[in-house]
PDB file of C-alpha atoms in Angstrom:
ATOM      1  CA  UNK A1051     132.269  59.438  92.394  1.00  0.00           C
ATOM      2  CA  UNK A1052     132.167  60.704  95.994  1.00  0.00           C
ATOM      3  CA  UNK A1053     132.561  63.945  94.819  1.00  0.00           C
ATOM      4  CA  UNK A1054     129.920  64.217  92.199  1.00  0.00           C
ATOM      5  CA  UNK A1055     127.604  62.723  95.347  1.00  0.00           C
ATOM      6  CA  UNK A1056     128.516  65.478  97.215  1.00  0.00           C
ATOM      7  CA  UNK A1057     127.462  68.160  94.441  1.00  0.00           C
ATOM      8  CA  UNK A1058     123.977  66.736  94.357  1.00  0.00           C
ATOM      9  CA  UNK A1059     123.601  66.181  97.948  1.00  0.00           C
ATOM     10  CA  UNK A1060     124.722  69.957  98.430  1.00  0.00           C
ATOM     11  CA  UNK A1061     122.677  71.431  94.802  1.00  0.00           C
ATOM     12  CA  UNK A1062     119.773  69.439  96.396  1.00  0.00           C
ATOM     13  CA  UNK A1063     119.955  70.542 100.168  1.00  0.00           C
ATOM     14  CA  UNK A1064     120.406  74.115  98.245  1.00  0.00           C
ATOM     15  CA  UNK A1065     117.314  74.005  96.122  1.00  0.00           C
ATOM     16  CA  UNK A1066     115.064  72.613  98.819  1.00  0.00           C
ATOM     17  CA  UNK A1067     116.217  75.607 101.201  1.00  0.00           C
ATOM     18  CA  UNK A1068     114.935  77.724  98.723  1.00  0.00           C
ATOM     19  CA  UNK A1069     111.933  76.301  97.482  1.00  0.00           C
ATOM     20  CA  UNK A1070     110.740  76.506 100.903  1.00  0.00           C
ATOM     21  CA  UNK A1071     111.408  79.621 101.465  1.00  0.00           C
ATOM     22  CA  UNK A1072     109.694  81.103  98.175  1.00  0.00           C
ATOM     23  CA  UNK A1073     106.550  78.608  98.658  1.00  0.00           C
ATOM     24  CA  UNK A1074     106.131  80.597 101.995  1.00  0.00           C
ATOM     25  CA  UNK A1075     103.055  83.178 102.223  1.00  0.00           C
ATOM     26  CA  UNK A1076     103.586  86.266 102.250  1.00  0.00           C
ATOM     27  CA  UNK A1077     102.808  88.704 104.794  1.00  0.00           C
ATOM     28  CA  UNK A1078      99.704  90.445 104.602  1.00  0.00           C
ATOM     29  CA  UNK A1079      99.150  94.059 103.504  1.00  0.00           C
ATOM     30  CA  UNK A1080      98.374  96.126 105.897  1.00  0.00           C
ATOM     31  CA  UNK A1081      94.736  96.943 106.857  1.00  0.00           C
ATOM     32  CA  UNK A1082      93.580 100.459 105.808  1.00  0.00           C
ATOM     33  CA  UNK A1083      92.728 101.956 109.118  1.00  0.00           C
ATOM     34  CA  UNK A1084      89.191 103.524 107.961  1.00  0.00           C
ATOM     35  CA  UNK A1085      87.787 100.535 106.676  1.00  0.00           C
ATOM     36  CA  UNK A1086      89.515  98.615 109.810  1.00  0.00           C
ATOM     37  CA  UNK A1087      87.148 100.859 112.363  1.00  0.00           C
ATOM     38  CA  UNK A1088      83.999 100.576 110.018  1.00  0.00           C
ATOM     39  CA  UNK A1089      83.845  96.575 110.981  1.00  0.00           C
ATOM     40  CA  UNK A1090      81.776  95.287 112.943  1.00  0.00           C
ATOM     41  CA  UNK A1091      83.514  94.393 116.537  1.00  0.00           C
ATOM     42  CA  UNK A1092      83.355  90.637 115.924  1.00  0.00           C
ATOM     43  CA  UNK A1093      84.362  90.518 112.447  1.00  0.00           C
ATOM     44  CA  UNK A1094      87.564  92.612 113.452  1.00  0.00           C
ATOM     45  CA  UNK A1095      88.209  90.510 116.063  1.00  0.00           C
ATOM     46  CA  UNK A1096      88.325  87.762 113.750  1.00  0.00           C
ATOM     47  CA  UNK A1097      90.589  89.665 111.079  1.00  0.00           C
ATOM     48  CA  UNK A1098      92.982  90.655 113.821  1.00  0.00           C
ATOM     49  CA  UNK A1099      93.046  86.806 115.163  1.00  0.00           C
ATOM     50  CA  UNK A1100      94.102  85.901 111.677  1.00  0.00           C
ATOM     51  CA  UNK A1101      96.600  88.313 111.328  1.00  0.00           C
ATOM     52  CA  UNK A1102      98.046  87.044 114.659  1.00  0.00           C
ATOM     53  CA  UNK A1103      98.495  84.178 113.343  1.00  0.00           C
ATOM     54  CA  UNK A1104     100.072  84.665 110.466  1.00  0.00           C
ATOM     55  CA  UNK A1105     102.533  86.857 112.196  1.00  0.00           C
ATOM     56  CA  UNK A1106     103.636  84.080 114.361  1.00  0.00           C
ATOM     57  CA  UNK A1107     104.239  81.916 111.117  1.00  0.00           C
ATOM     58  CA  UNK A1108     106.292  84.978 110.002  1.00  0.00           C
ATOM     59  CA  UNK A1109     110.369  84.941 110.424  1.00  0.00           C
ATOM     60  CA  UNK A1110     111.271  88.032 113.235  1.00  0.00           C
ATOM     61  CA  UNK A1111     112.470  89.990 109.731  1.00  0.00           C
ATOM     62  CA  UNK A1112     109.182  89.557 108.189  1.00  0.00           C
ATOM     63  CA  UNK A1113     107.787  90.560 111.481  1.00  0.00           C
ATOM     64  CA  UNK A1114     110.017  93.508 111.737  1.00  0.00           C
ATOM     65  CA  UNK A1115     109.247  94.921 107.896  1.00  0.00           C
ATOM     66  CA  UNK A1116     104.952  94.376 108.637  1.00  0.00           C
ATOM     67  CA  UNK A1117     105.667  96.756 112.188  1.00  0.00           C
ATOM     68  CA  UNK A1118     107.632  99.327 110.152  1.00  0.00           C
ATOM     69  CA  UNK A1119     105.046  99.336 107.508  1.00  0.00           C
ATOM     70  CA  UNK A1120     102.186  99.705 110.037  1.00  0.00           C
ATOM     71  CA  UNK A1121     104.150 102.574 111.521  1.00  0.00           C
ATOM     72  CA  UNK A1122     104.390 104.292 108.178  1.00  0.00           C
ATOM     73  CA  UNK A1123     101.162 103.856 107.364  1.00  0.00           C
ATOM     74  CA  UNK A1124      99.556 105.369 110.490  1.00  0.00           C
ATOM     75  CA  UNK A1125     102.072 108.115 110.734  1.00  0.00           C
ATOM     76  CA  UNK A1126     101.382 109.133 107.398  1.00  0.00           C
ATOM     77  CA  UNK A1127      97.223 109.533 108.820  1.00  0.00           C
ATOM     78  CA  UNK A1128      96.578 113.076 110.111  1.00  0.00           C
ATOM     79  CA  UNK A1129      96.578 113.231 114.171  1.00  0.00           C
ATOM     80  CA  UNK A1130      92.519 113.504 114.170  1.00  0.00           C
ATOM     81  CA  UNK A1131      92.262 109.932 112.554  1.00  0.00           C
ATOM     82  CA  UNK A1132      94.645 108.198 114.843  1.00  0.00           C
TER      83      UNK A1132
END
């Protein structure tokens, strides 16, 4: 008995971990630079407010992979547009 207990307690504790992590939003894409300096100041400022915030509800891997991205992404922009 205890140890049939102990295989749902642990299958449960288990399944909950990941539920929660896959019911997590994911990280934004990241903005295309172009259309990110036609906004307007204000709505920008709102955009990059959100993003913020998301970001801090991000794990420091998520965090991590969205900087690497961003890096990738304006690298790959020719040194005129940056």
């Amino acid at each position: 008995m205890i140890k049939s207990y102990r295989l749902v307690l642990t299958v449960f504790v288990l399944a909950s971990g990941f539920l929660s992590g896959s019911a997590r939003a994911e990280l934004p894409d990241i903005p295309d630079p172009h259309a990110w300096s036609t906004l307007p100041a204000a709505e920008r400022d709102a955009r990059a407010s959100a993003l913020r915030e998301r970001l801090r509800a991000a794990t420091p891997d998520e965090r991590r992979q969205f900087r690497e991205r961003l890096r990738e992404r304006l690298s790959a922009l020719p040194p005129e547009q940056r």
